[in-house]
Structures are given as structure tokens and as C-alpha cells.
Amino acid sequence: MEDLPKNKKIILFDGVCNLCESVVRFVIKHDKQDIFRFVSLQSELGIAIIEHTGFEKLKIDSVLLYESDGTVYYKAEAVFKIAKYLDGQFKFLSFFSFIPIKISNLFYDFIARNRYKWFGKKESCMISTAALQSKFLT
């Protein structure tokens, strides 16, 4: 974990999920302060980070936000923390963090359970363009 960038927040995402890929592209577009880096949950680095955090990799079906101090946010809490750093009107999403996490995770889990059915699934992780390559850790 010592090779991870210390000044960046790392978003771990489901690399074969079409919805997740769309969210990653959205975050990249609205990350005007260049705060985030991205790692697929299925990648070697993703698995290493998951093991380092203590999460069981078989139970990971969600976005994780990993900070350089070792703090990890999961599911809806991760979404709210990520939204806090986005530009413009998208910061408003962090306003919903006042909702008890158990309730917001129910909504999150409903979407997560249905994401492949509603948005589809790919056979492999997304391949970023040359311009976006620096945003992805391997």
C-alpha cells in the first residue's frame, strides 16, 4: 500500500458493471481538483487493497473509497464522500449523508442487486483512453 498515491483518494469500482463504468466517467468529468484515482475491484491492485482493508473480497459488491490514511468508506457512505469533492451542483448529493446509513444503504443495495439486469455487464474491465490513463492505478 506504500506505492499508492498519498495525496489522492482511491475509488474501487466493479470493472465489469456498465453502471459503475458510467459513474467512474461521471466522477472523472466532475473531479476538477484531480482528487480521485480509480482501481477495478477485479484487478490485482484492487484485490490487494481490499485484503489490506480487511473486507472479504467475496462480499464486495460495492464501491469503496480508500483514503491514504487507511480510512475506507463503503456503499452509500462512499457515494456521499465522493460527491462532497465533485464540482458544481453535484456536491448537493453529499447533503443526503444526514440520512441514517442503514436507510441509505437499503436504497444503495437495491440498485446494486439490480445493476447488471438494468445496465448490463461486460466480460472485462473498461479500458481507459490514453487521456484518462493517469486516473487509473494498476
mmCIF file of C-alpha atoms in Angstrom:
data_model
loop_
_atom_site.group_PDB
_atom_site.id
_atom_site.type_symbol
_atom_site.label_atom_id
_atom_site.label_comp_id
_atom_site.label_asym_id
_atom_site.label_seq_id
_atom_site.Cartn_x
_atom_site.Cartn_y
_atom_site.Cartn_z
ATOM 1 C CA MET A 1 0.000 0.000 0.000
ATOM 2 C CA GLU A 2 3.043 2.232 0.291
ATOM 3 C CA ASP A 3 3.072 2.669 -3.509
ATOM 4 C CA LEU A 4 -0.394 4.215 -3.551
ATOM 5 C CA PRO A 5 -0.523 7.975 -4.098
ATOM 6 C CA LYS A 6 -0.669 9.723 -0.721
ATOM 7 C CA ASN A 7 -2.470 12.816 -1.954
ATOM 8 C CA LYS A 8 -5.299 11.039 -3.786
ATOM 9 C CA LYS A 9 -8.496 9.296 -2.784
ATOM 10 C CA ILE A 10 -8.911 5.900 -4.443
ATOM 11 C CA ILE A 11 -12.262 4.705 -5.730
ATOM 12 C CA LEU A 12 -12.556 0.946 -6.118
ATOM 13 C CA PHE A 13 -15.337 0.007 -8.520
ATOM 14 C CA ASP A 14 -16.832 -3.027 -10.244
ATOM 15 C CA GLY A 15 -14.911 -3.051 -13.506
ATOM 16 C CA VAL A 16 -17.425 -5.185 -15.404
ATOM 17 C CA CYS A 17 -20.527 -3.197 -14.439
ATOM 18 C CA ASN A 18 -21.850 -0.775 -17.051
ATOM 19 C CA LEU A 19 -23.452 1.448 -14.396
ATOM 20 C CA CYS A 20 -20.201 1.555 -12.426
ATOM 21 C CA GLU A 21 -18.226 2.495 -15.546
ATOM 22 C CA SER A 22 -20.670 5.320 -16.219
ATOM 23 C CA VAL A 23 -20.292 6.563 -12.644
ATOM 24 C CA VAL A 24 -16.478 6.460 -12.965
ATOM 25 C CA ARG A 25 -16.648 8.508 -16.162
ATOM 26 C CA PHE A 26 -19.028 10.953 -14.434
ATOM 27 C CA VAL A 27 -16.689 11.363 -11.456
ATOM 28 C CA ILE A 28 -13.693 11.904 -13.746
ATOM 29 C CA LYS A 29 -15.597 14.604 -15.625
ATOM 30 C CA HIS A 30 -16.549 16.424 -12.409
ATOM 31 C CA ASP A 31 -13.302 15.888 -10.485
ATOM 32 C CA LYS A 32 -11.932 19.332 -11.347
ATOM 33 C CA GLN A 33 -9.484 19.259 -8.419
ATOM 34 C CA ASP A 34 -7.964 15.919 -9.566
ATOM 35 C CA ILE A 35 -8.657 14.253 -6.207
ATOM 36 C CA PHE A 36 -9.558 10.724 -7.308
ATOM 37 C CA ARG A 37 -7.792 7.714 -8.746
ATOM 38 C CA PHE A 38 -9.600 4.540 -9.817
ATOM 39 C CA VAL A 39 -8.974 0.827 -9.369
ATOM 40 C CA SER A 40 -11.149 -2.036 -10.531
ATOM 41 C CA LEU A 41 -12.240 -4.387 -7.744
ATOM 42 C CA GLN A 42 -11.271 -7.290 -10.020
ATOM 43 C CA SER A 43 -7.679 -6.121 -10.596
ATOM 44 C CA GLU A 44 -4.661 -7.378 -8.656
ATOM 45 C CA LEU A 45 -4.274 -3.978 -7.005
ATOM 46 C CA GLY A 46 -7.998 -3.851 -6.214
ATOM 47 C CA ILE A 47 -7.824 -7.253 -4.532
ATOM 48 C CA ALA A 48 -4.686 -6.203 -2.606
ATOM 49 C CA ILE A 49 -6.383 -3.035 -1.346
ATOM 50 C CA ILE A 50 -9.483 -4.994 -0.336
ATOM 51 C CA GLU A 51 -7.374 -7.509 1.572
ATOM 52 C CA HIS A 52 -5.436 -4.658 3.215
ATOM 53 C CA THR A 53 -8.685 -3.031 4.386
ATOM 54 C CA GLY A 54 -9.966 -6.257 5.935
ATOM 55 C CA PHE A 55 -13.018 -6.546 3.692
ATOM 56 C CA GLU A 56 -13.732 -10.024 2.389
ATOM 57 C CA LYS A 57 -13.315 -9.866 -1.371
ATOM 58 C CA LEU A 58 -16.191 -12.267 -1.961
ATOM 59 C CA LYS A 59 -18.543 -9.897 -0.131
ATOM 60 C CA ILE A 60 -17.513 -6.815 -2.077
ATOM 61 C CA ASP A 61 -20.288 -5.797 -4.423
ATOM 62 C CA SER A 62 -19.995 -2.115 -3.890
ATOM 63 C CA VAL A 63 -17.946 0.969 -4.418
ATOM 64 C CA LEU A 64 -15.186 1.579 -1.881
ATOM 65 C CA LEU A 65 -13.459 4.870 -1.211
ATOM 66 C CA TYR A 66 -9.964 4.342 0.189
ATOM 67 C CA GLU A 67 -8.086 7.282 1.669
ATOM 68 C CA SER A 68 -4.338 7.446 2.189
ATOM 69 C CA ASP A 69 -4.703 7.370 5.988
ATOM 70 C CA GLY A 70 -6.348 3.934 5.663
ATOM 71 C CA THR A 71 -9.924 5.143 6.123
ATOM 72 C CA VAL A 72 -12.397 3.199 3.997
ATOM 73 C CA TYR A 73 -15.943 4.191 3.094
ATOM 74 C CA TYR A 74 -18.372 1.652 1.672
ATOM 75 C CA LYS A 75 -21.668 1.757 -0.226
ATOM 76 C CA ALA A 76 -23.807 4.890 0.282
ATOM 77 C CA GLU A 77 -21.304 6.474 2.645
ATOM 78 C CA ALA A 78 -18.640 6.236 -0.088
ATOM 79 C CA VAL A 79 -21.020 7.844 -2.590
ATOM 80 C CA PHE A 80 -21.704 10.754 -0.216
ATOM 81 C CA LYS A 81 -17.978 11.280 0.462
ATOM 82 C CA ILE A 82 -17.171 11.206 -3.257
ATOM 83 C CA ALA A 83 -19.962 13.678 -4.039
ATOM 84 C CA LYS A 84 -18.523 16.109 -1.493
ATOM 85 C CA TYR A 85 -15.485 16.634 -3.760
ATOM 86 C CA LEU A 86 -17.255 16.967 -7.096
ATOM 87 C CA ASP A 87 -17.637 20.319 -8.778
ATOM 88 C CA GLY A 88 -20.758 22.402 -9.136
ATOM 89 C CA GLN A 89 -24.235 21.243 -8.346
ATOM 90 C CA PHE A 90 -23.161 17.642 -7.778
ATOM 91 C CA LYS A 91 -21.900 18.455 -4.288
ATOM 92 C CA PHE A 92 -25.561 18.544 -3.254
ATOM 93 C CA LEU A 93 -25.567 14.733 -3.233
ATOM 94 C CA SER A 94 -23.421 14.841 -0.099
ATOM 95 C CA PHE A 95 -26.330 16.639 1.597
ATOM 96 C CA PHE A 96 -28.129 13.288 1.822
ATOM 97 C CA SER A 97 -25.464 11.960 4.179
ATOM 98 C CA PHE A 98 -27.728 13.079 7.039
ATOM 99 C CA ILE A 99 -29.924 10.049 6.270
ATOM 100 C CA PRO A 100 -29.017 7.177 8.608
ATOM 101 C CA ILE A 101 -26.547 4.925 6.811
ATOM 102 C CA LYS A 102 -28.709 1.819 7.277
ATOM 103 C CA ILE A 103 -31.530 3.501 5.374
ATOM 104 C CA SER A 104 -29.367 4.929 2.588
ATOM 105 C CA ASN A 105 -27.651 1.539 2.198
ATOM 106 C CA LEU A 106 -31.042 -0.111 1.661
ATOM 107 C CA PHE A 107 -31.534 2.102 -1.378
ATOM 108 C CA TYR A 108 -27.928 1.526 -2.462
ATOM 109 C CA ASP A 109 -28.270 -2.263 -2.080
ATOM 110 C CA PHE A 110 -31.461 -2.281 -4.168
ATOM 111 C CA ILE A 111 -29.624 -0.623 -7.048
ATOM 112 C CA ALA A 112 -26.529 -2.817 -6.565
ATOM 113 C CA ARG A 113 -28.593 -6.024 -6.685
ATOM 114 C CA ASN A 114 -30.198 -4.968 -9.950
ATOM 115 C CA ARG A 115 -27.331 -3.146 -11.691
ATOM 116 C CA TYR A 116 -26.434 -5.959 -14.098
ATOM 117 C CA LYS A 117 -30.080 -6.576 -15.000
ATOM 118 C CA TRP A 118 -30.809 -2.883 -15.590
ATOM 119 C CA PHE A 119 -27.496 -1.668 -17.048
ATOM 120 C CA GLY A 120 -25.709 -4.810 -18.231
ATOM 121 C CA LYS A 121 -22.355 -6.395 -17.598
ATOM 122 C CA LYS A 122 -19.169 -6.670 -19.650
ATOM 123 C CA GLU A 123 -16.796 -9.610 -19.886
ATOM 124 C CA SER A 124 -13.787 -7.492 -18.891
ATOM 125 C CA CYS A 125 -12.899 -4.243 -17.164
ATOM 126 C CA MET A 126 -13.172 -0.966 -19.004
ATOM 127 C CA ILE A 127 -10.186 0.184 -20.991
ATOM 128 C CA SER A 128 -9.500 3.841 -20.450
ATOM 129 C CA THR A 129 -8.435 6.162 -23.210
ATOM 130 C CA ALA A 130 -4.851 7.391 -23.342
ATOM 131 C CA ALA A 131 -6.007 10.749 -21.977
ATOM 132 C CA LEU A 132 -7.534 9.101 -18.906
ATOM 133 C CA GLN A 133 -4.783 6.547 -18.274
ATOM 134 C CA SER A 134 -3.259 8.593 -15.429
ATOM 135 C CA LYS A 135 -6.526 8.358 -13.487
ATOM 136 C CA PHE A 136 -6.332 4.561 -13.215
ATOM 137 C CA LEU A 137 -3.947 2.688 -10.940
ATOM 138 C CA THR A 138 -2.655 -0.745 -11.842
#
